[in-house]
Coordinates of C-alpha atoms in Angstrom, one line a residue:
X12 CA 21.6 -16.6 33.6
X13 CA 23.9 -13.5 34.1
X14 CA 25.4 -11.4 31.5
X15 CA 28.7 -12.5 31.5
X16 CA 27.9 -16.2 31.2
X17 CA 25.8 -14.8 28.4
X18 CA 28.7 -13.7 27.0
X19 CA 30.5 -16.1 27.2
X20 CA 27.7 -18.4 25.2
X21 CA 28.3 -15.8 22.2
X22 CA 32.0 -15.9 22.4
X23 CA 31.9 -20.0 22.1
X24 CA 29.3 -20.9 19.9
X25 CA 30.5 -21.2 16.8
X26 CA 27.1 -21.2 14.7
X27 CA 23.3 -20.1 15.8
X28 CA 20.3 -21.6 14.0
X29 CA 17.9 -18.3 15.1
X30 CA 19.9 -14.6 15.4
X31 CA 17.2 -12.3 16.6
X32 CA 17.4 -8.7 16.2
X33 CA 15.3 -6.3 18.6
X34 CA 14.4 -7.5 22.4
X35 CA 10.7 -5.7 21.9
X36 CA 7.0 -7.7 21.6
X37 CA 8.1 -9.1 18.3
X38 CA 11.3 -10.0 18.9
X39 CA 10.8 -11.8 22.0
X40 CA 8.0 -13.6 20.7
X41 CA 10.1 -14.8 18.0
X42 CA 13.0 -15.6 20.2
X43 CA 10.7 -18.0 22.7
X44 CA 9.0 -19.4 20.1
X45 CA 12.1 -20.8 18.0
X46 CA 13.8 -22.1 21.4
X47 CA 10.7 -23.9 22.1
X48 CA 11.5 -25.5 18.9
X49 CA 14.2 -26.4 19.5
X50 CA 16.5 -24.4 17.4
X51 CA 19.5 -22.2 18.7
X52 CA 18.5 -18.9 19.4
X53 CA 20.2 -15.6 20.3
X54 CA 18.3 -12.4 20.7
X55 CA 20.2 -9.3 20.6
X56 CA 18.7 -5.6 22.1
X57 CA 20.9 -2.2 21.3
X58 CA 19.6 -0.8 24.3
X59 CA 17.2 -2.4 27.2
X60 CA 14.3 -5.1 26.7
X61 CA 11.4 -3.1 25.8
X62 CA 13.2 0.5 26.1
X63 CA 10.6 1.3 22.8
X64 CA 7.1 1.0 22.6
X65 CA 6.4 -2.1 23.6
X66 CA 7.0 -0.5 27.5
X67 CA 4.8 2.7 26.2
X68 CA 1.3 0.5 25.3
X69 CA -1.9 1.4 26.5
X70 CA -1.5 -1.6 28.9
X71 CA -4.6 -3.6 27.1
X72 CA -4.4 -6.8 25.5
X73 CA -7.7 -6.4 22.9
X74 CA -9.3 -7.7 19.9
X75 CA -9.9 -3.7 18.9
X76 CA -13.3 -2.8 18.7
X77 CA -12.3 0.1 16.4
X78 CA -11.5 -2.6 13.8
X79 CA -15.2 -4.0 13.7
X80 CA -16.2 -0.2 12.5
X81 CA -13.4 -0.8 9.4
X82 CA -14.7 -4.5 8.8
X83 CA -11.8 -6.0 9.7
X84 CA -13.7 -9.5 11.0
X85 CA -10.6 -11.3 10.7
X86 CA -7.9 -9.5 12.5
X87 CA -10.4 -9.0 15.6
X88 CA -11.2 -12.8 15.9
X89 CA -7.4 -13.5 15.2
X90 CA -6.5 -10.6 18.2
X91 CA -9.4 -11.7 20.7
X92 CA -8.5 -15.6 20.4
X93 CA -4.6 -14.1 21.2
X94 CA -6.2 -12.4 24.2
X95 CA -7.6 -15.4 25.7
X96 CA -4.3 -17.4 25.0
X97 CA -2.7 -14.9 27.1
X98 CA -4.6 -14.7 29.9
X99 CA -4.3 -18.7 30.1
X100 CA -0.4 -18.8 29.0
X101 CA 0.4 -15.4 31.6
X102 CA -2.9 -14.9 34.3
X103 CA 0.3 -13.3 36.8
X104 CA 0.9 -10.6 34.1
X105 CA -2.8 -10.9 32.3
X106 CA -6.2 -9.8 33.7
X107 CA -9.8 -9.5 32.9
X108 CA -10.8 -5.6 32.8
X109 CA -14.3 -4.5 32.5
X110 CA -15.1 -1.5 30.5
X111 CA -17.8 1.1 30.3
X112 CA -18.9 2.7 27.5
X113 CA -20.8 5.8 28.2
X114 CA -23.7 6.4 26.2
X115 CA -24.8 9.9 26.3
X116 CA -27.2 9.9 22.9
X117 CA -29.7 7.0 22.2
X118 CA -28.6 5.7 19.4
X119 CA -25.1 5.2 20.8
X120 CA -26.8 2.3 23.1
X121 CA -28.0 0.6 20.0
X122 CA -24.5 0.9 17.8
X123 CA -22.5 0.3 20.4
X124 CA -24.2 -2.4 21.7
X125 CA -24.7 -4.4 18.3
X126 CA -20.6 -3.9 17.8
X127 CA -19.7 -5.2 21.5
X128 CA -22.3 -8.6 21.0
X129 CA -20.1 -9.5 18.0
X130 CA -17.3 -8.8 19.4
X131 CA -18.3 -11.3 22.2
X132 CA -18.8 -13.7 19.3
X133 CA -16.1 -13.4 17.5
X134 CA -13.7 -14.5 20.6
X135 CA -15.7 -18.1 20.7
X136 CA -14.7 -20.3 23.3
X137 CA -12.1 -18.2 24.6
X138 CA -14.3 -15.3 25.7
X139 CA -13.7 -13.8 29.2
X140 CA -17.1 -12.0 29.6
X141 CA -20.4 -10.9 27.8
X142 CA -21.1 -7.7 27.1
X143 CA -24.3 -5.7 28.4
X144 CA -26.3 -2.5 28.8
X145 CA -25.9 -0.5 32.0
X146 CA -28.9 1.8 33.3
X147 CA -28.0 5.2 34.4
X148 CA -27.4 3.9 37.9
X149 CA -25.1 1.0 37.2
X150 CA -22.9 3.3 34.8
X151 CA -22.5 5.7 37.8
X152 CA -21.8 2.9 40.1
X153 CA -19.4 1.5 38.0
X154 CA -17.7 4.8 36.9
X155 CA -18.4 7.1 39.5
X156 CA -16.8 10.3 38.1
X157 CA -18.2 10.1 34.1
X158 CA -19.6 13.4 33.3
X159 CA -23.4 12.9 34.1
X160 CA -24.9 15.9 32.3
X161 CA -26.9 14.3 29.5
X162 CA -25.5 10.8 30.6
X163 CA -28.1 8.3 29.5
X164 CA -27.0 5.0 30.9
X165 CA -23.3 2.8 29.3
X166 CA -22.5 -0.5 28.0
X167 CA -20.4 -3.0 29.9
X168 CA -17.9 -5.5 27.8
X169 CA -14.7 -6.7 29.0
X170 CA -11.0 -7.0 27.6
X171 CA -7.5 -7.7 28.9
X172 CA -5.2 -5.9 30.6
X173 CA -1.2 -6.0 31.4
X174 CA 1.9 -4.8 32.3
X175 CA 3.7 -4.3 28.8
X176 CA 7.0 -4.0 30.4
X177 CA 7.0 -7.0 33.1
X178 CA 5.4 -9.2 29.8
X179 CA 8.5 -8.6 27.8
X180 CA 11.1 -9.7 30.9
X181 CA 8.6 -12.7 31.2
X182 CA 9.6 -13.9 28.1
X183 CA 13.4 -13.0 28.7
X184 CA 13.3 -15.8 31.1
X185 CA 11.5 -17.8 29.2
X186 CA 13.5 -17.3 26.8
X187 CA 16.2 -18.5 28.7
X188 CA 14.1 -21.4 30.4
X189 CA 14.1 -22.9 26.9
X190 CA 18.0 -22.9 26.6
X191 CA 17.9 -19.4 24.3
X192 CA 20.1 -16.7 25.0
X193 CA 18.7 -12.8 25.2
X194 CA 21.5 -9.6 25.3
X195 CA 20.8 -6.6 25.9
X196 CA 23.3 -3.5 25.7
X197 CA 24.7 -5.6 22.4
X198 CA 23.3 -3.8 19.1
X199 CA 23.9 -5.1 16.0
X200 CA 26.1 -2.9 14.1
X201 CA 26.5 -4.8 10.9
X202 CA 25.4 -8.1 9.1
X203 CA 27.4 -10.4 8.0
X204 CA 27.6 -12.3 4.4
X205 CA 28.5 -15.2 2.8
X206 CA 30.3 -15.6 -0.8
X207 CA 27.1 -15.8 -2.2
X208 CA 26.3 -12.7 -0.9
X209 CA 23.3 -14.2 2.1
X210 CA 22.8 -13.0 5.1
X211 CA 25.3 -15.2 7.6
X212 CA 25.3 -13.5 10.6
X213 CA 25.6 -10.1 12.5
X214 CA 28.4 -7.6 13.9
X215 CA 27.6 -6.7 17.3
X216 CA 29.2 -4.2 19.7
X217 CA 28.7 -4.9 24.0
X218 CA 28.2 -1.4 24.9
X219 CA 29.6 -1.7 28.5
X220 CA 32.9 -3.4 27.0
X221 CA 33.4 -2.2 23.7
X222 CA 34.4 -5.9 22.8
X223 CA 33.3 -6.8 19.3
X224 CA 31.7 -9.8 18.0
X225 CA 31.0 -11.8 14.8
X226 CA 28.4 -13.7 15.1
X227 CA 27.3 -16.5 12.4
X228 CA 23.4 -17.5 12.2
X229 CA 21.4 -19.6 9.9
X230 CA 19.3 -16.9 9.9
X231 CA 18.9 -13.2 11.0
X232 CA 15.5 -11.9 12.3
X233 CA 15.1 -8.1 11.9
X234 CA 12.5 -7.1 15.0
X235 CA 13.4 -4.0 15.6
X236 CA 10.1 -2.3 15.6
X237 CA 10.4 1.2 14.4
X238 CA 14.0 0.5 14.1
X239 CA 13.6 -2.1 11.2
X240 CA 14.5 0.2 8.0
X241 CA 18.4 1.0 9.8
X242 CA 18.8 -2.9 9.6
X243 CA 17.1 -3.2 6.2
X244 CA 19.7 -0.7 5.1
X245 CA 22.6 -2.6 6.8
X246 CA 21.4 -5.3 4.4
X247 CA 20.8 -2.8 1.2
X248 CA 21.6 0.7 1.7
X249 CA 19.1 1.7 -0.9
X250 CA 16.2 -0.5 0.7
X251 CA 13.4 2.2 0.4
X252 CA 11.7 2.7 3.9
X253 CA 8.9 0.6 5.1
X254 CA 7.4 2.2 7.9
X255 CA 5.5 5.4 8.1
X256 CA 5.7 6.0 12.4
X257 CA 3.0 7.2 14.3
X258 CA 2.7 8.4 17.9
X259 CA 1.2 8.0 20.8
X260 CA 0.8 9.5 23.9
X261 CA -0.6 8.9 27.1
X262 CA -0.8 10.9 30.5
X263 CA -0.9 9.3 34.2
X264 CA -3.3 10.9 36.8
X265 CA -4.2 10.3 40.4
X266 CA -6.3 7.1 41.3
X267 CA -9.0 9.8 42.0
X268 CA -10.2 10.4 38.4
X269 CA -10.9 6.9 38.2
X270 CA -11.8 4.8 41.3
X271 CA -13.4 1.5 41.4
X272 CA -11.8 -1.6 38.9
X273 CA -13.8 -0.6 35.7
X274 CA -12.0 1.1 32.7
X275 CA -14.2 3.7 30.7
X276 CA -14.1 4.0 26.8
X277 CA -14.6 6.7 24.5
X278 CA -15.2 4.6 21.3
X279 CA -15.1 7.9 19.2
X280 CA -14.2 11.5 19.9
X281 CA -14.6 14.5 17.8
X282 CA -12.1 13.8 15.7
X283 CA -12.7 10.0 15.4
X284 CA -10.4 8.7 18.0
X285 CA -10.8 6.3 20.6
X286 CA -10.1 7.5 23.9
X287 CA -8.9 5.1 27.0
X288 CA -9.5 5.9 30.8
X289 CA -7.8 3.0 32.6
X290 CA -6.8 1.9 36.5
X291 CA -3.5 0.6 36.5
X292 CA -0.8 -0.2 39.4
X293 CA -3.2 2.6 41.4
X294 CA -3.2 5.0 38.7
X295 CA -5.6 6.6 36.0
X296 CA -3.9 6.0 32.6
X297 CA -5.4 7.9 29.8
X298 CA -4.7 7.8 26.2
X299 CA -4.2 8.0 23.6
X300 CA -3.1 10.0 20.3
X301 CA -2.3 9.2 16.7
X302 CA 0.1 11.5 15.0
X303 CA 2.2 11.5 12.3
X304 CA 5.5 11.4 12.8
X305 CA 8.9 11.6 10.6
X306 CA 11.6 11.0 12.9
X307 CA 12.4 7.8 15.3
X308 CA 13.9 8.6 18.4
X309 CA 14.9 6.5 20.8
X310 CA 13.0 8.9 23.3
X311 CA 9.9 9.9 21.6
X312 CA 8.4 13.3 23.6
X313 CA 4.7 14.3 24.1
X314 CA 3.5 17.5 22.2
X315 CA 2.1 19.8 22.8
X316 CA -1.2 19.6 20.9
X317 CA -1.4 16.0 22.1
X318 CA -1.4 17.3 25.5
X319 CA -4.1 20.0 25.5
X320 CA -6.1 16.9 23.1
X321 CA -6.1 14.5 26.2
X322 CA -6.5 17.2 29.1
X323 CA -9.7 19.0 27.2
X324 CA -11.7 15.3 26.2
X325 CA -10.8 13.5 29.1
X326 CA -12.5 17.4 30.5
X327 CA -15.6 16.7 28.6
X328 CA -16.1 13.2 30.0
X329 CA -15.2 13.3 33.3
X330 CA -16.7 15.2 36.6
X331 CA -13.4 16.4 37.7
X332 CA -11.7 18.3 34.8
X333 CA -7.7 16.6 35.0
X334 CA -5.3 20.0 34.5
X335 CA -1.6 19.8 34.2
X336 CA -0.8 19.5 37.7
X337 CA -2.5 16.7 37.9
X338 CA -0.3 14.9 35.9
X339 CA 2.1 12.6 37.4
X340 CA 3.4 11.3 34.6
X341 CA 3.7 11.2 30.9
X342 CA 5.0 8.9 28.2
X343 CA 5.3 8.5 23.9
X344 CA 5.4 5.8 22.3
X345 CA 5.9 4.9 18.4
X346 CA 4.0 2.8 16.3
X347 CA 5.5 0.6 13.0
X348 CA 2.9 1.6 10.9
X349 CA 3.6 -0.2 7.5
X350 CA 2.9 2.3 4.2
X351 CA 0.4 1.1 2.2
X352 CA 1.8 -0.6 -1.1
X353 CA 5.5 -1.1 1.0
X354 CA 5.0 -4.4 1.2
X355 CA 3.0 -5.0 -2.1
X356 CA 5.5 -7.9 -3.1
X357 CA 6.0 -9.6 0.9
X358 CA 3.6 -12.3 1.9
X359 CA 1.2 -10.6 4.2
X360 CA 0.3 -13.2 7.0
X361 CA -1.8 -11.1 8.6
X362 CA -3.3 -7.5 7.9
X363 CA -1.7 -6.5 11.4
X364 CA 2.0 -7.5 10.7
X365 CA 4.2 -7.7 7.8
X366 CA 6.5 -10.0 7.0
X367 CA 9.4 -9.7 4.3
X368 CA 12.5 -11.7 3.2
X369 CA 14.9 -9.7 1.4
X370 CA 16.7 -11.1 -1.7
X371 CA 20.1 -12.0 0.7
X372 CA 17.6 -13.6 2.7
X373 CA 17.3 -11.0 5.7
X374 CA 14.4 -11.9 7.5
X375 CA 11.8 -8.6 8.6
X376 CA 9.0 -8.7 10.7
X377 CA 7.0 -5.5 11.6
X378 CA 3.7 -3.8 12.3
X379 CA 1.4 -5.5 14.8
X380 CA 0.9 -4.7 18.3
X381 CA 1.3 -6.8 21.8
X382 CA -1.6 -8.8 21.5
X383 CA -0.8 -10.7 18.7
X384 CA 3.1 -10.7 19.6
X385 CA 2.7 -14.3 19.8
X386 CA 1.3 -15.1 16.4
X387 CA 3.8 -13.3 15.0
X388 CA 6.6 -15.1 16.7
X389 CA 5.1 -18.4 15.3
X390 CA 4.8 -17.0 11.8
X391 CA 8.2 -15.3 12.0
X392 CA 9.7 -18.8 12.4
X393 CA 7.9 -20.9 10.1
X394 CA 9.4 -18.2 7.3
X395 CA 12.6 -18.2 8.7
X396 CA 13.1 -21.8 9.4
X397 CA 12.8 -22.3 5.7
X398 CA 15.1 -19.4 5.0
X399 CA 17.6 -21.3 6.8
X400 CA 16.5 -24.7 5.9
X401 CA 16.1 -25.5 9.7
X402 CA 14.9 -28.9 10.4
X403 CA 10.6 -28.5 10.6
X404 CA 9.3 -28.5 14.2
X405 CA 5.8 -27.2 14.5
X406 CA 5.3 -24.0 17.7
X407 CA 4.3 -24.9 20.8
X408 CA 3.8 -21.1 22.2
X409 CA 0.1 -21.8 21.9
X410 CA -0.1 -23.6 25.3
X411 CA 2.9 -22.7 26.4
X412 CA 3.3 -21.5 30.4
X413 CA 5.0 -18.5 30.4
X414 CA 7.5 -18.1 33.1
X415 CA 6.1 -17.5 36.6
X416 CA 3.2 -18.9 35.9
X417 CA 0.8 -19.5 38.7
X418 CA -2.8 -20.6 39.4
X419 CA -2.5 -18.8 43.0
X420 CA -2.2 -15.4 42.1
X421 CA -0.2 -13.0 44.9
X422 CA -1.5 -10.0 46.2
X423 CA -0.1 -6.8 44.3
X424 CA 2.6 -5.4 44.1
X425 CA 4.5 -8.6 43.9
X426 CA 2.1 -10.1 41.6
X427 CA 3.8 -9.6 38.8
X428 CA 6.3 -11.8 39.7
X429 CA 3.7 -14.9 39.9
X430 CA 5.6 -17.8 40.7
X431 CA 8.9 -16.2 41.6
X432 CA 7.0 -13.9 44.2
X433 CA 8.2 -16.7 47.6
X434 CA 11.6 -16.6 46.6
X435 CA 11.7 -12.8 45.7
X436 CA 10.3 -12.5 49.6
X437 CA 13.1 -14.9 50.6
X438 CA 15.5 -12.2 49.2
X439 CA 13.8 -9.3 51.0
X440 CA 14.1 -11.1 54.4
X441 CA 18.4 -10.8 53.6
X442 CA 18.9 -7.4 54.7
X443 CA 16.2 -5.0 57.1
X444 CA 16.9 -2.6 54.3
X445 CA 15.3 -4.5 51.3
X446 CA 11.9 -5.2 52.6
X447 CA 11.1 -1.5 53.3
X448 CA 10.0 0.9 50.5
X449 CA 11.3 2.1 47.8
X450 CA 10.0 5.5 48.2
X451 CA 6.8 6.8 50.1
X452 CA 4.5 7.3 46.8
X453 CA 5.9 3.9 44.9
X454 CA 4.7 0.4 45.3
X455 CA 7.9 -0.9 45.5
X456 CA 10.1 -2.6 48.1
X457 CA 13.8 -1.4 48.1
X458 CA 15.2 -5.6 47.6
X459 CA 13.8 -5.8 43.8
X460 CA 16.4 -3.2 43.0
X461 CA 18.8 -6.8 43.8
X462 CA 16.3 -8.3 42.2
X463 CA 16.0 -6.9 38.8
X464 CA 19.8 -7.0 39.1
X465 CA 19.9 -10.8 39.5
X466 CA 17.2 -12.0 37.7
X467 CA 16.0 -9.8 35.3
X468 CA 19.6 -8.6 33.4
X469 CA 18.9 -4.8 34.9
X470 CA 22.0 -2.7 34.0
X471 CA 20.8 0.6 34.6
X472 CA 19.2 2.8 36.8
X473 CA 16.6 3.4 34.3
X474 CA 15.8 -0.4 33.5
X475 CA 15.0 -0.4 36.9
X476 CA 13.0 2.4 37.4
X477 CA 10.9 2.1 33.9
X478 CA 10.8 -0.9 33.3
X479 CA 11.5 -4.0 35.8
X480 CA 9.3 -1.3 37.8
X481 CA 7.0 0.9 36.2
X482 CA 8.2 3.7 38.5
X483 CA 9.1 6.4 35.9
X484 CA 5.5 5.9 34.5
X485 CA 3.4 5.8 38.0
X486 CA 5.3 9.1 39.4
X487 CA 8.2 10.8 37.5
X488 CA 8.8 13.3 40.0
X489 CA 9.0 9.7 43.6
X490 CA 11.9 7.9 40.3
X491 CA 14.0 10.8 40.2
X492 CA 13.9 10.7 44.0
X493 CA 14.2 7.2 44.5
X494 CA 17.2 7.0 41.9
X495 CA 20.0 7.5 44.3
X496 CA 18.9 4.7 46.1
X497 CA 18.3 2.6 43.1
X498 CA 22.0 4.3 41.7
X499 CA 23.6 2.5 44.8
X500 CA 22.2 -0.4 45.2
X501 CA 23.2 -1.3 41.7
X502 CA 26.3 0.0 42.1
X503 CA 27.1 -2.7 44.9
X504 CA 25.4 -5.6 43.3
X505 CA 27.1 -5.0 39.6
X506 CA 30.5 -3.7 40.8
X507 CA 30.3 -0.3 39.7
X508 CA 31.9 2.9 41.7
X509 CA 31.2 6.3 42.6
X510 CA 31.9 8.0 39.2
X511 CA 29.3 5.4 37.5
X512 CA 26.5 6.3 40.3
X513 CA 26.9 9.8 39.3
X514 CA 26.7 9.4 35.7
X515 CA 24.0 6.8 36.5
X516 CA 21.8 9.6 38.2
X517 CA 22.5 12.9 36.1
X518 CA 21.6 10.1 32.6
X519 CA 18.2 9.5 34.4
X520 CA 17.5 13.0 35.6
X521 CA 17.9 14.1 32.3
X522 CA 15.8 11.4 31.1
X523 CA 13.1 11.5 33.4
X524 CA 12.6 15.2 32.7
X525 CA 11.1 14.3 29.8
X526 CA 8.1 12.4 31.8
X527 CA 7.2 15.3 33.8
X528 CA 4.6 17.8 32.3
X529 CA 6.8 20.7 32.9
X530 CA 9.2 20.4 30.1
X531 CA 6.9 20.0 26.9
X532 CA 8.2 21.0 23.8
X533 CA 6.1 23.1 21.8
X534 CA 7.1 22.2 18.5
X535 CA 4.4 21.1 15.7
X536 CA 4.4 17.8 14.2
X537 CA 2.6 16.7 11.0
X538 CA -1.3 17.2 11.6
X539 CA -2.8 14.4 13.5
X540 CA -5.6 12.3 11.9
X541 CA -8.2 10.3 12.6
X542 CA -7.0 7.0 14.8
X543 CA -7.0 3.5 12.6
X544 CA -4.2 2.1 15.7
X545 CA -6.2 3.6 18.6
X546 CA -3.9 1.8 21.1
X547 CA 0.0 0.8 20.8

């Protein structure tokens, strides 16, 4: 579906059953899950799909091991069953990852180990792998540059891992497979009421038009992530604030500091956080911090304490200490961290989301992270069918084949694309230009610039660079260099001129700044405590 026929949907139809606000984790599993219904559903995003954090995750779809250590039996078996749903419902986007978790005092072995075997337990019959102890050997073998001083031998155990960003235009089209209808560059600027004072719809703005919009729902989702207290006070200005923000960072090194296909894990560092060494798209990602945080900007930036935190443990437990040159990219990302006692009078379907109906019937969902994105969808829209006394219709997204799906998977980089990879490679064949690369040190072919144009509702220079790609992540410095490339292919495809190409490329410049280790601001934040999110 393109934009403009999108449009036109929202122009002509006079009532919704499903208004979704927020086109992250949350709201797109809501969105997929009431089309699959059945019901009529339109998700609106201010800016991009997944411009928050659900593109700035640590790339791992997890039960949580740190939750075992806090008891939290429930929400582990809940997130691991999740995991194996999604590597069923998604294997193009969705792999198995094995882990290694270095043991460097004796005990450790025994602690660690006992955790892991009930963590294997608690995902029953959709397990992908049992845990079990490494000698010294094996740990080197399978983590070649660990730290070996003192090293005494590791534990192996195995999660999932993903792309956070491809996931979230997966279920754009499926979205749209399912007869929905997904905006982006629309935010919501007010909410509309009845005479009883309910919530009967939304004011929304197309930001590449200016034209307005007043659009009538059954009911209105609020997904907006760290975003959901502006639309809780669109509905009651005096609504006091849900969310207490955290942040965290992660850093991207060479493929160097961690060759081979196994991930390492820190289960707890000095301070008590869990720190994450994993291979990704050919690149080390490691993370990640916890910290406080008061403000929610739209572009979140690393500070600097965070910073010298990852450089000096990822030091301690690796060979080859990483320094700042090293780094080849860096990223923040915010978490909606519910206060404790906000949502004292909400029913709590889960201790990892929050779900809340205001008295004029303004539906909220929040907290949680991508692994349970689907369960939260479902629960979402039970609640909000009966807020708007929807016809009952039990989910389907249990089972449900997310779009691409394949059983033959293709050989990176197109992988991501699963089923859509042959007829993405049809589209390459067009022009000579399109099936060479994007740029030298990007795993990219210049024809899914068209591509993401197309298919995937790109509109910028940065959806394609961060997100339909994960270019600005792998290498910040190759994006800025591939953008005027990216600038005018879009340009052609989308009908834009010279004048937009330029303010295309100085927006992303001055975005991408702000993933290169160079510009770090050294400005305090709150003090950073002890991790209870680990991982966005």
């Amino acid at each position: 579906m393109q934009r403009r026929d999108a449009l036109e949907q929202v122009r002509t139809t006079a009532l919704w059953d499903v208004i979704i606000i927020g086109g992250g984790s949350t709201g797109l599993g809501a969105a997929v899950d009431a089309a699959t219904r059945g019901y009529r559903t339109l998700l609106l995003e201010a800016v991009d799909f997944a411009k928050g954090t659900s593109s700035r995750s640590t790339k791992l779809v997890h039960g949580g091991v740190r939750y075992l250590a806090q008891g939290d039996i429930g929400l582990v078996r809940e997130a691991l069953h999740e995991r194996g749903r999604l590597l069923r419902n998604a294997p193009h986007l969705v792999h198995r990852l094995p882990f290694v978790v270095p043991i460097y005092r004796w005990w450790e072995g025994v602690y660690y180990g006992v955790g892991l075997q009930v963590y294997d337990l608690l995902a029953g019959r959709l397990g992908i792998g049992r845990s079990r102890p490494l000698s010294y050997g094996e740990t080197i073998r399978r983590a070649p540059t660990l730290e070996r001083a003192g090293l005494l031998g590791g534990i192996l155990y195995y999660d999932g891992q993903f792309d956070d960003a491809r996931l979230a235009i997966t279920l754009v089209r499926t979205l749209i497979d399912h007869g929905g209808v997904a905006l982006n560059y629309l935010p919501v600027v007010g909410l509309l009421k009845d005479a009883r004072g309910r919530v009967s719809g939304v004011q929304a703005r197309d930001e590449e038009t200016g034209e307005t919009f007043a659009i009538q729902g059954r009911v209105v989702v609020n997904a907006t992530g760290v975003f959901v207290d502006r639309i809780r006070r669109m509905d009651q200005p005096d609504a006091a604030p849900l969310l207490a923000p955290s942040q965290g960072v992660h850093l991207v090194l060479p493929r160097e500091f961690l060759p081979g296909d196994s991930a390492i894990l820190v289960p707890k560092t000095d301070d008590g956080r869990v720190l994450f060494i994993i291979p990704w798209h050919e690149r080390a990602l490691l993370g990640t911090t916890d910290t406080p945080v008061q403000d929610t900007p739209l572009e979140p930036q690393p500070l600097q304490q965070e910073l010298e935190f990852l450089l000096d443990h990822a030091a301690r437990y690796l060979s080859r200490d990483p320094t700042p040159a090293d780094v080849l990219s860096m990223f923040a990302g915010l978490r909606p961290l519910v206060k404790a006692g906000a949502a004292s009078s909400t029913a709590a379907l889960s201790r990892d989301h929050t779900l809340i109906v205001s008295a004029s019937g303004l539906v909220t969902i929040t907290g949680g992270k991508w692994t349970t994105y689907r369960r939260m969808g479902e629960d979402t829209i039970n609640r909000a069918a009966q807020v708007g006394n929807l016809p009952a219709r039990p989910s389907i997204t249990k089972d449900l084949k997310l779009h691409g799906w394949t059983d033959q998977p293709e050989a990176a980089p197109l992988d991501v694309y699963g089923a859509d990879a042959a007829e993405l490679r049809r589209l390459l064949q067009e022009r000579p230009e399109w099936s060479r690369p994007l740029h030298a040190r990007l795993p990219y072919y210049t024809g899914e610039v068209i591509w993401a144009a197309r298919c995937e509702l790109a509109r910028t220079v940065e959806d394609v660079l961060a997100r339909r790609t994960r270019a600005l992540l792998l290498d910040a410095r190759a994006s800025i260099e591939a953008a005027p490339t990216v600038a005018r292919l879009l340009a052609d495809e989308l009908g834009h001129d010279q004048h937009w190409q330029e303010q295309q490329l100085q927006t992303f410049r001055a975005l991408a700044a702000g993933y290169l280790l160079d510009g770090v601001p050294r400005a305090s934040a709150m003090p950073a405590h002890a991790s209870e999110g680990g991982s966005l």
